[in-house]
Structure formats: C-alpha cells, structure tokens
Coordinates of C-alpha atoms and ligand atoms in Angstrom, one line a residue:
M66 CA 0.0 0.0 0.0
T67 CA 1.4 3.5 -0.8
T68 CA 1.9 5.7 2.2
P69 CA -1.2 7.9 2.7
L70 CA -0.6 11.6 3.0
D71 CA -2.7 14.1 5.0
R72 CA -4.1 17.4 3.5
H73 CA -0.7 19.1 3.8
G74 CA 1.1 16.2 2.1
R75 CA 2.5 14.8 5.4
P76 CA 2.9 11.0 5.9
L77 CA 2.2 9.2 9.1
R78 CA 5.4 7.8 10.5
N79 CA 5.7 8.4 14.3
L80 CA 3.4 7.0 16.9
R81 CA 3.5 8.4 20.5
L82 CA 2.0 5.7 22.6
S83 CA 0.9 6.8 26.1
V84 CA 0.8 3.7 28.3
T85 CA -0.5 5.4 31.4
D86 CA -1.9 8.8 32.5
R87 CA -0.4 8.4 36.0
C88 CA 2.8 10.1 37.1
N89 CA 5.0 10.1 40.1
L90 CA 6.1 13.7 39.6
R91 CA 4.1 16.9 39.5
C92 CA 6.0 19.1 37.1
R93 CA 4.8 22.7 37.2
Y94 CA 4.7 23.0 33.4
C95 CA 2.6 19.8 33.1
M96 CA 0.7 18.9 36.3
P97 CA 0.6 22.0 38.4
E98 CA -2.9 21.4 40.0
P99 CA -3.5 19.8 43.4
D100 CA -5.6 16.9 42.0
Y101 CA -6.6 15.3 38.7
V102 CA -9.3 13.3 37.0
W103 CA -7.8 10.0 36.1
L104 CA -8.7 7.6 33.3
P105 CA -10.8 4.7 34.6
K106 CA -8.5 1.7 34.9
A107 CA -11.0 -0.5 32.9
D108 CA -10.6 1.8 30.0
V109 CA -6.8 1.5 29.7
L110 CA -5.9 -0.6 26.7
S111 CA -4.3 -4.0 27.3
F112 CA -1.0 -4.8 25.6
E113 CA -2.9 -7.0 23.2
E114 CA -5.2 -4.1 22.2
I115 CA -2.2 -1.7 21.8
V116 CA -0.3 -4.2 19.6
R117 CA -3.4 -4.9 17.5
L118 CA -3.8 -1.2 16.8
L119 CA -0.1 -0.9 16.1
D120 CA -0.4 -3.7 13.5
V121 CA -3.2 -1.8 11.8
L122 CA -1.1 1.4 11.8
I123 CA 2.1 -0.2 10.4
P124 CA 0.7 -0.6 6.9
L125 CA -0.4 3.1 7.0
G126 CA 3.2 4.2 7.5
V127 CA 4.1 4.0 11.2
D128 CA 7.7 2.8 11.6
R129 CA 8.7 4.7 14.7
V130 CA 7.2 4.3 18.2
R131 CA 7.8 6.3 21.3
L132 CA 6.4 5.0 24.6
T133 CA 5.4 7.8 26.9
G134 CA 2.7 8.9 29.4
G135 CA 2.3 10.1 32.2
E136 CA 5.3 8.2 33.5
P137 CA 5.5 5.1 31.3
L138 CA 7.6 3.2 33.9
L139 CA 4.5 3.1 36.2
R140 CA 2.8 0.8 33.8
A141 CA 3.2 -2.8 35.1
E142 CA 5.3 -5.2 33.0
L143 CA 6.1 -2.5 30.5
S144 CA 9.1 -4.5 29.1
G145 CA 6.5 -7.1 28.0
L146 CA 5.0 -4.5 25.7
V147 CA 8.5 -3.4 24.5
R148 CA 9.3 -7.0 23.6
R149 CA 6.2 -7.3 21.5
I150 CA 6.8 -4.0 19.7
A151 CA 10.5 -4.7 19.2
A152 CA 9.6 -8.1 17.6
R153 CA 7.9 -6.2 14.7
P154 CA 10.6 -5.6 12.0
A155 CA 8.6 -2.7 10.5
I156 CA 9.4 -0.7 13.6
R157 CA 12.8 0.8 12.9
D158 CA 12.9 2.9 16.0
L159 CA 11.5 2.1 19.4
A160 CA 12.1 4.8 22.1
L161 CA 10.8 5.7 25.5
T162 CA 10.6 9.0 27.4
S163 CA 10.8 8.8 31.2
N164 CA 11.3 11.1 34.1
G165 CA 14.0 8.7 35.2
V166 CA 12.8 8.2 38.8
L167 CA 12.2 4.4 38.4
L168 CA 14.8 3.8 35.7
R169 CA 17.3 2.1 38.0
D170 CA 14.8 -0.7 38.5
H171 CA 13.8 -1.0 34.8
A172 CA 16.7 0.0 32.5
R173 CA 18.2 -3.5 32.2
A174 CA 14.8 -5.2 31.5
L175 CA 13.9 -2.6 28.9
R176 CA 17.2 -3.0 27.1
D177 CA 16.9 -6.8 27.2
A178 CA 13.3 -6.5 25.8
G179 CA 14.7 -4.7 22.8
L180 CA 14.1 -1.0 23.5
H181 CA 16.4 1.0 21.1
R182 CA 16.6 4.4 22.7
L183 CA 15.9 6.3 25.9
T184 CA 15.1 9.9 26.6
V185 CA 15.2 11.1 30.2
S186 CA 13.7 14.3 31.2
I187 CA 15.9 16.4 33.6
D188 CA 15.3 20.1 33.9
T189 CA 17.8 20.9 36.6
L190 CA 20.8 19.6 38.5
D191 CA 20.0 21.6 41.6
P192 CA 18.0 19.6 44.3
G193 CA 16.1 22.7 45.4
T194 CA 15.1 23.7 41.9
F195 CA 14.1 20.0 41.2
R196 CA 11.8 20.1 44.2
L197 CA 10.3 23.4 43.1
L198 CA 9.8 22.2 39.5
T199 CA 8.5 18.7 40.2
G200 CA 7.1 18.8 43.7
R201 CA 9.3 15.8 44.7
D202 CA 12.8 15.3 46.2
D203 CA 13.9 12.8 43.6
L204 CA 16.8 14.3 41.8
G205 CA 19.2 11.7 43.2
R206 CA 17.0 8.9 41.9
V207 CA 16.8 10.5 38.4
L208 CA 20.6 10.8 38.3
D209 CA 21.0 7.2 39.4
G210 CA 18.5 6.2 36.8
I211 CA 20.6 7.9 34.1
T212 CA 23.7 6.0 35.3
A213 CA 21.7 2.8 35.2
A214 CA 20.6 3.5 31.6
R215 CA 24.3 3.9 30.6
E216 CA 25.2 0.7 32.4
A217 CA 22.4 -1.1 30.6
G218 CA 23.9 -0.1 27.3
F219 CA 21.7 2.7 26.2
D220 CA 24.4 4.6 24.2
E221 CA 22.0 6.9 22.4
L222 CA 20.8 8.6 25.5
K223 CA 18.9 11.9 25.2
L224 CA 18.2 14.3 28.0
D225 CA 15.2 16.6 27.7
A226 CA 14.9 19.9 29.6
V227 CA 12.0 22.3 29.5
V228 CA 13.4 25.8 30.0
I229 CA 11.4 28.3 32.0
D230 CA 12.3 31.9 32.5
G231 CA 13.5 32.5 36.1
L232 CA 13.4 28.9 37.1
N233 CA 16.1 26.9 35.3
D234 CA 17.3 29.1 32.4
G235 CA 20.4 30.0 34.4
E236 CA 21.4 26.3 34.3
L237 CA 21.7 25.8 30.6
P238 CA 25.5 25.8 30.4
R239 CA 25.6 23.3 33.4
L240 CA 23.1 21.0 31.8
L241 CA 25.0 21.1 28.6
D242 CA 28.2 20.1 30.3
F243 CA 26.5 17.4 32.3
A244 CA 25.1 15.8 29.1
R245 CA 28.4 16.1 27.3
D246 CA 30.3 14.5 30.2
I247 CA 28.0 11.4 30.3
G248 CA 27.9 11.1 26.5
A249 CA 24.3 12.1 26.1
E250 CA 22.7 14.7 23.9
L251 CA 20.7 17.5 25.6
R252 CA 17.5 18.8 24.0
L253 CA 16.2 22.1 25.3
I254 CA 12.5 22.5 25.0
E255 CA 10.6 25.8 24.8
Y256 CA 7.9 25.9 27.5
M257 CA 4.6 25.1 25.6
D258 CA 1.0 26.1 26.3
V259 CA -0.2 22.5 26.0
G260 CA -3.2 21.1 28.0
G261 CA -2.2 20.9 31.6
A262 CA 0.2 23.9 31.4
T263 CA -2.4 26.1 33.1
H264 CA 0.2 28.5 34.5
W265 CA 1.7 29.1 31.0
R266 CA 2.6 32.7 30.1
L267 CA 4.4 33.9 27.0
D268 CA 6.9 35.8 29.2
R269 CA 8.0 32.6 30.9
V270 CA 9.0 31.1 27.6
V271 CA 12.8 31.2 26.9
S272 CA 13.0 31.4 23.1
R273 CA 15.4 29.3 21.0
Q274 CA 17.1 32.6 20.1
R275 CA 17.7 33.5 23.8
M276 CA 18.9 29.9 24.5
L277 CA 21.4 30.2 21.6
Q278 CA 22.6 33.6 22.9
M279 CA 23.2 32.2 26.4
L280 CA 25.0 29.2 25.1
T281 CA 27.2 31.3 22.8
Q282 CA 28.2 33.4 25.8
S283 CA 29.1 30.3 27.9
H284 CA 30.4 27.9 25.2
G285 CA 31.5 30.0 22.2
A286 CA 30.4 29.6 18.6
V287 CA 27.3 27.4 18.0
T288 CA 26.9 25.9 14.5
P289 CA 23.6 24.7 13.2
L290 CA 23.5 21.2 11.8
P291 CA 21.5 20.2 8.8
R292 CA 18.1 18.6 9.4
L293 CA 18.1 15.0 8.5
D294 CA 14.6 13.9 9.3
S295 CA 11.2 15.2 10.7
A296 CA 12.4 15.0 14.3
P297 CA 11.2 18.0 16.3
A298 CA 14.7 19.1 17.4
D299 CA 17.0 21.4 15.5
R300 CA 20.5 20.3 16.3
F301 CA 23.6 22.4 16.9
R302 CA 27.4 21.8 17.3
L303 CA 29.7 23.5 19.8
A304 CA 33.3 24.2 19.3
D305 CA 34.3 21.2 21.4
G306 CA 32.4 18.9 19.0
S307 CA 29.5 18.1 21.3
T308 CA 26.0 18.5 20.0
F309 CA 22.6 19.5 21.4
G310 CA 19.1 20.1 20.2
I311 CA 16.4 22.8 20.6
I312 CA 12.7 22.1 20.3
S313 CA 11.2 25.4 19.5
S314 CA 7.5 24.6 19.3
V315 CA 6.5 28.0 20.5
T316 CA 8.7 30.5 18.5
Q317 CA 9.4 28.4 15.4
P318 CA 6.8 25.6 15.1
F319 CA 7.6 22.7 12.8
C320 CA 4.0 21.6 11.9
A321 CA 4.9 21.6 8.2
T322 CA 6.8 18.3 8.5
C323 CA 4.9 16.8 11.4
D324 CA 4.4 13.1 10.9
R325 CA 3.3 12.3 14.5
A326 CA 0.1 10.8 15.8
R327 CA -0.8 10.0 19.4
L328 CA -2.7 7.2 21.1
T329 CA -3.8 7.8 24.7
A330 CA -3.6 5.0 27.3
D331 CA -7.4 4.5 26.8
G332 CA -7.2 4.3 23.0
V333 CA -8.1 7.8 21.8
F334 CA -6.3 8.6 18.6
L335 CA -5.1 12.2 18.2
T336 CA -3.6 13.8 15.1
C337 CA -2.1 16.8 16.9
L338 CA -0.7 17.6 20.3
Y339 CA -3.1 20.5 20.4
A340 CA -6.2 18.7 19.1
T341 CA -9.2 19.3 21.3
T342 CA -10.9 16.1 20.2
G343 CA -9.8 12.7 19.2
T344 CA -11.2 9.4 17.9
D345 CA -12.1 6.6 20.4
L346 CA -10.5 3.5 19.0
R347 CA -11.2 1.6 22.2
A348 CA -14.9 1.7 21.5
L349 CA -14.3 0.3 18.0
L350 CA -11.9 -2.4 19.3
R351 CA -14.1 -3.5 22.1
G352 CA -17.2 -3.2 19.9
G353 CA -15.8 -6.0 17.7
A354 CA -14.5 -4.1 14.7
D355 CA -12.2 -6.1 12.5
D356 CA -8.8 -5.0 11.3
D357 CA -10.1 -3.8 8.0
T358 CA -12.7 -1.5 9.6
L359 CA -10.0 -0.1 12.0
R360 CA -7.6 0.5 9.0
Q361 CA -10.2 2.2 6.9
R362 CA -11.1 4.4 9.9
L363 CA -7.5 5.4 10.6
L364 CA -6.8 5.9 6.9
G365 CA -9.8 8.3 6.7
L366 CA -8.6 10.2 9.8
W367 CA -5.1 10.6 8.5
T368 CA -6.0 11.6 4.9
A369 CA -8.5 14.2 6.4
R370 CA -5.8 15.6 8.8
R371 CA -5.2 19.4 8.5
D372 CA -3.7 20.0 12.0
R373 CA -1.1 22.7 12.5
G374 CA -1.7 23.3 16.1
A375 CA 1.5 25.0 17.2
E376 CA 1.4 27.3 14.1
E377 CA -2.2 28.3 14.9
R378 CA -1.3 29.0 18.5
A379 CA 1.7 31.1 17.4
A380 CA -0.7 33.3 15.3
L381 CA -2.9 34.2 18.2
P382 CA -2.8 37.8 19.1
D383 CA -3.2 37.4 22.8
R384 CA -1.8 34.0 23.7
G385 CA -2.4 32.4 27.1
A386 CA -2.8 28.8 28.5
S387 CA -4.6 26.7 25.9
A388 CA -7.1 25.3 28.4
V389 CA -8.6 26.2 31.8
V390 CA -8.8 23.8 34.7
A391 CA -12.6 23.2 34.3
E392 CA -12.1 22.1 30.7
L393 CA -9.3 19.7 31.7
R394 CA -11.3 18.2 34.4
Q395 CA -14.2 17.6 32.1
D396 CA -12.0 16.0 29.5
P397 CA -8.6 14.8 30.9
H398 CA -7.6 13.7 27.3
R399 CA -6.6 17.3 26.8
E400 CA -3.9 16.9 29.5
M401 CA -0.3 16.5 28.3
H402 CA 0.2 13.7 30.8
T403 CA -2.8 11.8 29.2
R404 CA -2.0 12.4 25.5
G405 CA 1.8 11.8 25.9
G406 CA 4.5 14.3 25.3
Ligands
SAM124 N1 6.8 11.5 32.3 C1 7.7 11.4 31.2 C2 8.7 12.5 31.2 O1 8.5 13.5 31.9 O2 9.7 12.4 30.5 C3 7.1 11.3 29.8 C4 5.9 12.1 29.6 S1 6.1 13.8 29.5 C5 4.5 14.5 29.2 C6 7.0 14.0 28.0 C7 7.8 15.2 27.8 O3 6.8 16.3 27.7 C8 8.8 15.6 28.9 O4 10.0 15.7 28.3 C9 8.3 16.9 29.4 O5 9.3 17.7 29.8 C10 7.5 17.4 28.2 N2 6.5 18.5 28.6 C11 5.5 18.3 29.5 N3 4.8 19.5 29.6 C12 5.5 20.4 28.8 C13 5.3 21.8 28.5 N4 4.3 22.5 29.0 N5 6.1 22.4 27.6 C14 7.1 21.6 27.0 N6 7.3 20.3 27.2 C15 6.5 19.7 28.1
SF4_125 FE1 6.5 15.7 34.6 FE2 6.4 13.8 32.7 FE3 5.0 13.6 34.9 FE4 4.4 15.5 33.2 S1 4.2 13.3 32.8 S2 4.4 15.7 35.4 S3 6.4 16.0 32.4 S4 7.2 13.6 34.8
SF4_126 FE1 2.5 18.3 14.8 FE2 0.4 19.4 16.0 FE3 2.8 19.6 17.1 FE4 2.2 20.9 14.8 S1 1.4 21.2 16.9 S2 4.1 19.7 15.2 S3 0.8 19.5 13.8 S4 1.6 17.7 16.8

C-alpha cells in the first residue's frame, strides 16, 4: 500500500504511545494542579489491544514508536509491551521517554526486551530547583536512573529539559556540560502552552534565540547542523564537537513536516498535540471491529488531517494557556500527561 498523506502532504510515521496517564512527579509545566481526574482503569488498553492497533497502523506508514505517558515506567510489565513491539521488523525505531525516577529498576529489563533508545527528562541539576519544579525530592533517583541507563547499554541517550524563565534558564550551560560529560545529547524544549500547562505565560518562555545567545556566551560559537529527518529538534554543534538540540515549538513551530500521531492510554487517537478532540478507537476495538474496519477508519482520519496546532497558537494575538482547569477536568484527554509528550 502506498503511504497515505494528510491534507498538507505529510505522511504518518511516528506514533507516540501513552501507556498510562499516572505520574510520580508533578512538574509545574505539566501537572501543576493539586488533584486530577484519572482515566478509569478498565478503559486503559491492554498490551494485546495496543499491539493490535499498532499492527493496523504499520501498513499506513508507522515505523517509529515512542512510549510515553504520564510516566511510562509506572505501567506494570512495560518490558512485555516493549518486547512485542520490538519483535515487529517494521518498527525501525522504538524509544521511550521517562522522568527517570524508576529507571534504576527497569533499565536492564527494557534493554533486554529490545528498547532501542531512551530519553530522560531532567530540567535541573539543583536539588532545590528540582523540588520546586517537580514537587518531589527525587533528583538523586533520576541521576542514578541515568547512570543505570548507561550501564544497561543505552548509548544513544537523550536528556530533555523544558526551559522556564527565572526557574532553570540559568542552568543551561551546566546542563549542557553534564550531558556532554556522560555522552548524552541535551535537548532544550521551549515551554509550551499545552493542555495541563495552566500557568503558562508567554513571558515565561525562553525562546530558542535566547537559549542560543546564552550558550554562545558560555560555550563560544554554536553551529547549526542540517536537518536529517522530521524529528522536532533542530541540532547544533559546539566548538568542542559536542551536539545539542532545541525544540522550539513556540517560537518556530515545525508543523509543516509533522508526521506524528498520538494514542492515549485508553485508546483515543489524536492527530495533533493541540487537538481538542480525538477518535475513540477503544470503543471500536471492544465493539468487535475487524482490522479492515479499523484500518479504513484510521486511513480516513489521516487523509483528512489538517492540523497545524502550534502554528495556529503562534498566530494568536493574545496568547495564554490553551485550556482552563474546568475544561481539563471535564476532558482529561486534553492533558499533556494523558496524551503523551
Ligand atoms: N513523564 C515522562 C517525562 O516527563 O519524561 C514522559 C511524559 S512527559 C509528558 C514527555 C515530555 O513532555 C517531557 O520531556 C516533558 O518535559 C514534556 N513536557 C510536558 N509539559 C510540557 C510543556 N508545558 N512544555 C514543554 N514540554 C513539556
Ligand atoms: Fe513531569 Fe512527565 Fe509527569 Fe508531566 S508526565 S508531570 S512532564 S514527569
Ligand atoms: Fe504536529 Fe500538532 Fe505539534 Fe504541529 S502542533 S508539530 S501538527 S503535533
């Protein structure tokens, strides 16, 4: 089958699979509220259901999967799912994004199960700032998790840091050195106004331009590297040969080449991170739909796709948080921790 294209000529390649909406941290930019409405446990897709949907999506073009959440390592027996996905030769890239807190316990099993790549989110190296940003005292566990990932053989380690004005922007040089010293690549992420970021304000965003200015001051000349694929990060090289990336979804959105779809833990298919509604595939699955019905439905969704969420947000004259708490409580699928970052 030829790869279907959406209305802007974009193929479907990447699937972000959220395996749980639960999390053991409370990052201020993602889960700042005191309490949350969780997905009912009975609605969460089984591994069999996830793999069945994946097998329907593969012929439509999906060849890269990222497991995410919430915190994916909270999902019981996750390495069992990794093993099943890794066994599919069509999946050329199988990655996982984690906050690292539980990584010491799981890194080896994930590697043995066939996980190709790991990304660990770490926004700060300062214990006090970590507590302020995440609401927990777990920096030591995250650092130990990163060590465990290296020991388990994850050579292509990435470290993600969301940069927020006045909170951790002063730490960029230190984060960069830390990543270089452990042989990982740092990716700096502009603070986005997605779902749960209810405290988002444009003046808290540290733009890609400002990040580059800061890093030029601390590390000398920064050289842009050519883009090789549709990955969201623009990559740069420093004079010492080390590289890093910047994901500038706010100031320089990259919707034009976006080949990503998302599946929430309870089976809602989303064609954009900013989509306000999705398609309930769980209802179809559990209602007895056969593979061909599922495929036709997904094909229809992708070929009708027009999403350019980040570009539309950037064009707003008076930009604020994209959702208020009442909306998120009414539909938790709009939360970043539910749809998967
Ligand atoms: N819990 C895991 C973690 O934190 O790595 C995986 C899920 S988390 C939603 C995935 C990524 O989304 C993380 O790197 C996180 O920093 C990022 N993220 C969450 N909220 C964000 C926001 N408001 N702006 C930018 N990135 C955000
Ligand atoms: Fe933080 Fe990830 Fe949890 Fe969101 S899902 S609160 S980004 S650890
Ligand atoms: Fe893709 Fe939507 Fe993000 Fe744009 S905003 S890059 S269309 S997921």
